[in-house]
């Protein structure tokens, strides 16, 4: 899946660094305009600075009749250097919650704990739940709260830049390496 994503997505300064950006952007098949626009702005900002290949599921061009949405989410996350979940106040967050749980459990199954260090969950300050509170307790996930889109973009840039730096220094392994995938199922 990683090679397919790299071939599908456009060129950026750090072409090999994939960031899967998730959040609600459809309401019964129709885009939730504010949530969708926010995700697009975050994606586009990350593609400029720090210059990574940030993408939404719709950017990957994998038809649902080829691979269902749940499987896509898990596969995109496994193929990516970093995964970012965004939960806005007004969005339908049930799907995001299901995806967060499924992806984090799949990532957490890896013997290496470094995989969950590549995950960030950002929620609008007014979105509160016991599940959000438990993300950093059960898994080693970074959790941010944001007030507006500019603050969210700044947090995502900081998180992604940190993961880029940790990969460059060897603190985190390269997702394209065999070492990174050594504990994956065949």
PDB file of C-alpha atoms in Angstrom:
ATOM      1  CA  UNK A   1       0.000   0.000   0.000  1.00  0.00           C
ATOM      2  CA  UNK A   2       2.853   2.403   0.780  1.00  0.00           C
ATOM      3  CA  UNK A   3       4.208   2.251  -2.786  1.00  0.00           C
ATOM      4  CA  UNK A   4       0.727   2.711  -4.207  1.00  0.00           C
ATOM      5  CA  UNK A   5       0.187   5.827  -2.083  1.00  0.00           C
ATOM      6  CA  UNK A   6       3.584   7.259  -3.007  1.00  0.00           C
ATOM      7  CA  UNK A   7       2.783   6.742  -6.703  1.00  0.00           C
ATOM      8  CA  UNK A   8      -0.709   8.248  -6.386  1.00  0.00           C
ATOM      9  CA  UNK A   9       0.083  11.371  -4.375  1.00  0.00           C
ATOM     10  CA  UNK A  10       1.705  14.483  -5.765  1.00  0.00           C
ATOM     11  CA  UNK A  11       5.291  15.585  -5.343  1.00  0.00           C
ATOM     12  CA  UNK A  12       6.377  17.534  -2.276  1.00  0.00           C
ATOM     13  CA  UNK A  13       9.741  18.290  -0.656  1.00  0.00           C
ATOM     14  CA  UNK A  14       9.563  15.177   1.561  1.00  0.00           C
ATOM     15  CA  UNK A  15       7.906  12.871  -0.982  1.00  0.00           C
ATOM     16  CA  UNK A  16       8.521   9.680   1.049  1.00  0.00           C
ATOM     17  CA  UNK A  17       6.961  11.027   4.266  1.00  0.00           C
ATOM     18  CA  UNK A  18       3.249  10.117   4.308  1.00  0.00           C
ATOM     19  CA  UNK A  19       0.785  11.691   6.754  1.00  0.00           C
ATOM     20  CA  UNK A  20      -2.686  10.170   6.792  1.00  0.00           C
ATOM     21  CA  UNK A  21      -5.128  12.891   7.875  1.00  0.00           C
ATOM     22  CA  UNK A  22      -8.498  11.708   9.167  1.00  0.00           C
ATOM     23  CA  UNK A  23     -11.662  13.397  10.347  1.00  0.00           C
ATOM     24  CA  UNK A  24     -15.347  13.616   9.530  1.00  0.00           C
ATOM     25  CA  UNK A  25     -16.027  15.180   6.176  1.00  0.00           C
ATOM     26  CA  UNK A  26     -19.141  13.435   4.934  1.00  0.00           C
ATOM     27  CA  UNK A  27     -22.672  13.436   6.264  1.00  0.00           C
ATOM     28  CA  UNK A  28     -24.618  10.651   4.579  1.00  0.00           C
ATOM     29  CA  UNK A  29     -22.566  11.036   1.409  1.00  0.00           C
ATOM     30  CA  UNK A  30     -22.564  14.841   1.391  1.00  0.00           C
ATOM     31  CA  UNK A  31     -19.451  16.773   2.406  1.00  0.00           C
ATOM     32  CA  UNK A  32     -19.680  18.580   5.760  1.00  0.00           C
ATOM     33  CA  UNK A  33     -18.382  21.834   4.348  1.00  0.00           C
ATOM     34  CA  UNK A  34     -16.674  23.338   7.420  1.00  0.00           C
ATOM     35  CA  UNK A  35     -15.063  20.069   8.555  1.00  0.00           C
ATOM     36  CA  UNK A  36     -14.008  19.176   5.020  1.00  0.00           C
ATOM     37  CA  UNK A  37     -12.555  22.636   4.365  1.00  0.00           C
ATOM     38  CA  UNK A  38     -10.604  22.453   7.648  1.00  0.00           C
ATOM     39  CA  UNK A  39      -9.091  19.085   6.699  1.00  0.00           C
ATOM     40  CA  UNK A  40      -8.172  20.401   3.249  1.00  0.00           C
ATOM     41  CA  UNK A  41      -6.475  23.445   4.788  1.00  0.00           C
ATOM     42  CA  UNK A  42      -4.497  21.265   7.201  1.00  0.00           C
ATOM     43  CA  UNK A  43      -3.519  18.875   4.399  1.00  0.00           C
ATOM     44  CA  UNK A  44      -2.423  21.694   2.114  1.00  0.00           C
ATOM     45  CA  UNK A  45      -0.508  23.465   4.905  1.00  0.00           C
ATOM     46  CA  UNK A  46       1.417  20.289   5.781  1.00  0.00           C
ATOM     47  CA  UNK A  47       2.277  19.750   2.118  1.00  0.00           C
ATOM     48  CA  UNK A  48       3.923  23.198   2.103  1.00  0.00           C
ATOM     49  CA  UNK A  49       5.511  23.189   5.567  1.00  0.00           C
ATOM     50  CA  UNK A  50       7.131  20.847   6.560  1.00  0.00           C
ATOM     51  CA  UNK A  51       6.636  19.650   2.966  1.00  0.00           C
ATOM     52  CA  UNK A  52       5.239  16.163   3.624  1.00  0.00           C
ATOM     53  CA  UNK A  53       2.849  14.051   1.577  1.00  0.00           C
ATOM     54  CA  UNK A  54      -0.261  14.697   3.686  1.00  0.00           C
ATOM     55  CA  UNK A  55      -3.421  13.077   2.328  1.00  0.00           C
ATOM     56  CA  UNK A  56      -7.065  12.298   3.012  1.00  0.00           C
ATOM     57  CA  UNK A  57      -8.566   8.925   2.123  1.00  0.00           C
ATOM     58  CA  UNK A  58     -10.227  10.478  -0.926  1.00  0.00           C
ATOM     59  CA  UNK A  59      -6.796  11.556  -2.230  1.00  0.00           C
ATOM     60  CA  UNK A  60      -5.564   7.963  -2.323  1.00  0.00           C
ATOM     61  CA  UNK A  61      -7.902   7.027  -5.182  1.00  0.00           C
ATOM     62  CA  UNK A  62      -8.674   3.528  -3.874  1.00  0.00           C
ATOM     63  CA  UNK A  63     -12.259   2.611  -4.863  1.00  0.00           C
ATOM     64  CA  UNK A  64     -14.532   1.261  -2.133  1.00  0.00           C
ATOM     65  CA  UNK A  65     -15.445  -1.708  -4.328  1.00  0.00           C
ATOM     66  CA  UNK A  66     -11.749  -2.639  -4.271  1.00  0.00           C
ATOM     67  CA  UNK A  67     -11.214  -2.107  -0.527  1.00  0.00           C
ATOM     68  CA  UNK A  68     -13.842  -1.159   2.083  1.00  0.00           C
ATOM     69  CA  UNK A  69     -13.448   2.080   4.041  1.00  0.00           C
ATOM     70  CA  UNK A  70     -12.445   0.401   7.320  1.00  0.00           C
ATOM     71  CA  UNK A  71      -9.729  -1.647   5.652  1.00  0.00           C
ATOM     72  CA  UNK A  72      -8.552   1.441   3.767  1.00  0.00           C
ATOM     73  CA  UNK A  73      -8.174   3.351   7.038  1.00  0.00           C
ATOM     74  CA  UNK A  74      -6.086   0.613   8.626  1.00  0.00           C
ATOM     75  CA  UNK A  75      -3.937   0.107   5.513  1.00  0.00           C
ATOM     76  CA  UNK A  76      -3.374   3.843   4.971  1.00  0.00           C
ATOM     77  CA  UNK A  77      -2.373   4.234   8.623  1.00  0.00           C
ATOM     78  CA  UNK A  78       0.017   1.263   8.474  1.00  0.00           C
ATOM     79  CA  UNK A  79       1.650   2.671   5.330  1.00  0.00           C
ATOM     80  CA  UNK A  80       2.098   6.178   6.725  1.00  0.00           C
ATOM     81  CA  UNK A  81       4.879   7.806   8.693  1.00  0.00           C
ATOM     82  CA  UNK A  82       2.316   9.638  10.834  1.00  0.00           C
ATOM     83  CA  UNK A  83      -1.438   9.567  11.375  1.00  0.00           C
ATOM     84  CA  UNK A  84      -3.501  12.579  12.453  1.00  0.00           C
ATOM     85  CA  UNK A  85      -7.113  12.426  13.648  1.00  0.00           C
ATOM     86  CA  UNK A  86      -9.109  15.668  13.771  1.00  0.00           C
ATOM     87  CA  UNK A  87     -12.387  15.819  15.707  1.00  0.00           C
ATOM     88  CA  UNK A  88     -14.288  19.082  15.225  1.00  0.00           C
ATOM     89  CA  UNK A  89     -17.182  20.138  17.429  1.00  0.00           C
ATOM     90  CA  UNK A  90     -19.741  20.182  14.640  1.00  0.00           C
ATOM     91  CA  UNK A  91     -18.670  17.070  12.759  1.00  0.00           C
ATOM     92  CA  UNK A  92     -20.187  13.612  13.002  1.00  0.00           C
ATOM     93  CA  UNK A  93     -17.424  12.055  15.063  1.00  0.00           C
ATOM     94  CA  UNK A  94     -18.819   8.522  15.477  1.00  0.00           C
ATOM     95  CA  UNK A  95     -16.961   7.306  12.383  1.00  0.00           C
ATOM     96  CA  UNK A  96     -13.767   9.010  13.570  1.00  0.00           C
ATOM     97  CA  UNK A  97     -14.142   7.315  16.956  1.00  0.00           C
ATOM     98  CA  UNK A  98     -14.551   3.905  15.366  1.00  0.00           C
ATOM     99  CA  UNK A  99     -11.545   4.495  13.088  1.00  0.00           C
ATOM    100  CA  UNK A 100      -9.420   5.770  15.973  1.00  0.00           C
ATOM    101  CA  UNK A 101     -10.120   2.653  18.032  1.00  0.00           C
ATOM    102  CA  UNK A 102      -9.574   0.241  15.157  1.00  0.00           C
ATOM    103  CA  UNK A 103      -6.369   1.859  13.991  1.00  0.00           C
ATOM    104  CA  UNK A 104      -4.893   2.295  17.448  1.00  0.00           C
ATOM    105  CA  UNK A 105      -5.609  -1.315  18.376  1.00  0.00           C
ATOM    106  CA  UNK A 106      -3.989  -2.481  15.129  1.00  0.00           C
ATOM    107  CA  UNK A 107      -0.980  -0.247  15.672  1.00  0.00           C
ATOM    108  CA  UNK A 108      -0.741  -1.247  19.337  1.00  0.00           C
ATOM    109  CA  UNK A 109      -0.570  -4.936  18.376  1.00  0.00           C
ATOM    110  CA  UNK A 110       2.934  -4.255  17.069  1.00  0.00           C
ATOM    111  CA  UNK A 111       5.669  -5.269  19.504  1.00  0.00           C
ATOM    112  CA  UNK A 112       7.330  -1.893  18.945  1.00  0.00           C
ATOM    113  CA  UNK A 113       5.681   0.962  20.815  1.00  0.00           C
ATOM    114  CA  UNK A 114       7.112   3.505  18.407  1.00  0.00           C
ATOM    115  CA  UNK A 115       4.118   3.131  16.083  1.00  0.00           C
ATOM    116  CA  UNK A 116       1.714   4.844  18.476  1.00  0.00           C
ATOM    117  CA  UNK A 117       4.214   7.695  18.908  1.00  0.00           C
ATOM    118  CA  UNK A 118       3.411   8.543  15.289  1.00  0.00           C
ATOM    119  CA  UNK A 119      -0.265   9.236  16.053  1.00  0.00           C
ATOM    120  CA  UNK A 120      -1.829  12.551  17.029  1.00  0.00           C
ATOM    121  CA  UNK A 121      -5.458  13.206  17.976  1.00  0.00           C
ATOM    122  CA  UNK A 122      -6.610  16.835  17.811  1.00  0.00           C
ATOM    123  CA  UNK A 123     -10.032  17.855  19.033  1.00  0.00           C
ATOM    124  CA  UNK A 124     -11.785  21.164  19.098  1.00  0.00           C
ATOM    125  CA  UNK A 125     -11.648  22.556  22.630  1.00  0.00           C
ATOM    126  CA  UNK A 126     -15.385  22.089  23.153  1.00  0.00           C
ATOM    127  CA  UNK A 127     -15.268  18.374  22.223  1.00  0.00           C
ATOM    128  CA  UNK A 128     -14.869  16.357  25.403  1.00  0.00           C
ATOM    129  CA  UNK A 129     -15.169  12.676  26.234  1.00  0.00           C
ATOM    130  CA  UNK A 130     -13.706  10.042  28.518  1.00  0.00           C
ATOM    131  CA  UNK A 131     -12.459   8.237  25.407  1.00  0.00           C
ATOM    132  CA  UNK A 132     -10.381  11.240  24.339  1.00  0.00           C
ATOM    133  CA  UNK A 133      -8.975  11.454  27.863  1.00  0.00           C
ATOM    134  CA  UNK A 134      -7.932   7.804  27.707  1.00  0.00           C
ATOM    135  CA  UNK A 135      -6.060   8.036  24.385  1.00  0.00           C
ATOM    136  CA  UNK A 136      -2.752   9.010  25.956  1.00  0.00           C
ATOM    137  CA  UNK A 137      -3.260   6.588  28.856  1.00  0.00           C
ATOM    138  CA  UNK A 138      -4.011   3.421  26.880  1.00  0.00           C
ATOM    139  CA  UNK A 139      -1.825   4.285  23.912  1.00  0.00           C
ATOM    140  CA  UNK A 140       1.175   6.572  23.575  1.00  0.00           C
ATOM    141  CA  UNK A 141      -0.800   9.064  21.480  1.00  0.00           C
ATOM    142  CA  UNK A 142      -0.284  12.819  21.465  1.00  0.00           C
ATOM    143  CA  UNK A 143      -3.542  14.679  22.185  1.00  0.00           C
ATOM    144  CA  UNK A 144      -4.063  18.348  21.370  1.00  0.00           C
ATOM    145  CA  UNK A 145      -7.072  20.600  21.699  1.00  0.00           C
ATOM    146  CA  UNK A 146      -7.436  23.496  19.296  1.00  0.00           C
ATOM    147  CA  UNK A 147      -9.508  26.664  19.165  1.00  0.00           C
ATOM    148  CA  UNK A 148      -9.354  27.468  15.470  1.00  0.00           C
ATOM    149  CA  UNK A 149      -7.921  26.182  12.211  1.00  0.00           C
ATOM    150  CA  UNK A 150      -4.699  28.199  12.478  1.00  0.00           C
ATOM    151  CA  UNK A 151      -3.974  26.742  15.914  1.00  0.00           C
ATOM    152  CA  UNK A 152      -4.725  23.257  14.565  1.00  0.00           C
ATOM    153  CA  UNK A 153      -2.355  23.766  11.633  1.00  0.00           C
ATOM    154  CA  UNK A 154       0.397  24.915  13.997  1.00  0.00           C
ATOM    155  CA  UNK A 155      -0.061  21.845  16.195  1.00  0.00           C
ATOM    156  CA  UNK A 156      -0.057  19.475  13.229  1.00  0.00           C
ATOM    157  CA  UNK A 157       3.090  21.095  11.828  1.00  0.00           C
ATOM    158  CA  UNK A 158       4.816  20.776  15.208  1.00  0.00           C
ATOM    159  CA  UNK A 159       3.838  17.121  15.595  1.00  0.00           C
ATOM    160  CA  UNK A 160       4.769  16.107  12.052  1.00  0.00           C
ATOM    161  CA  UNK A 161       8.060  18.022  12.186  1.00  0.00           C
ATOM    162  CA  UNK A 162       8.894  16.159  15.398  1.00  0.00           C
ATOM    163  CA  UNK A 163       8.252  12.778  13.749  1.00  0.00           C
ATOM    164  CA  UNK A 164      10.322  13.819  10.700  1.00  0.00           C
ATOM    165  CA  UNK A 165      13.190  14.836  12.982  1.00  0.00           C
ATOM    166  CA  UNK A 166      12.995  11.618  15.009  1.00  0.00           C
ATOM    167  CA  UNK A 167      13.140   9.564  11.797  1.00  0.00           C
ATOM    168  CA  UNK A 168      16.106  11.536  10.470  1.00  0.00           C
ATOM    169  CA  UNK A 169      18.043  10.982  13.713  1.00  0.00           C
ATOM    170  CA  UNK A 170      17.169   7.262  13.791  1.00  0.00           C
ATOM    171  CA  UNK A 171      15.067   7.509  16.950  1.00  0.00           C
ATOM    172  CA  UNK A 172      12.122   6.221  14.888  1.00  0.00           C
ATOM    173  CA  UNK A 173      12.542   3.700  12.074  1.00  0.00           C
ATOM    174  CA  UNK A 174      11.596   4.422   8.471  1.00  0.00           C
ATOM    175  CA  UNK A 175       8.111   3.052   7.608  1.00  0.00           C
ATOM    176  CA  UNK A 176       9.506   1.826   4.293  1.00  0.00           C
ATOM    177  CA  UNK A 177      12.032  -0.401   6.060  1.00  0.00           C
ATOM    178  CA  UNK A 178      11.697  -4.092   6.873  1.00  0.00           C
ATOM    179  CA  UNK A 179      12.478  -3.263  10.519  1.00  0.00           C
ATOM    180  CA  UNK A 180       9.349  -1.107  10.747  1.00  0.00           C
ATOM    181  CA  UNK A 181       7.158  -3.910   9.383  1.00  0.00           C
ATOM    182  CA  UNK A 182       8.926  -6.827  11.087  1.00  0.00           C
ATOM    183  CA  UNK A 183       5.994  -7.453  13.416  1.00  0.00           C
ATOM    184  CA  UNK A 184       3.250  -7.155  10.798  1.00  0.00           C
ATOM    185  CA  UNK A 185       1.155 -10.134   9.841  1.00  0.00           C
ATOM    186  CA  UNK A 186       2.272 -11.828   6.594  1.00  0.00           C
TER     187      UNK A 186
END
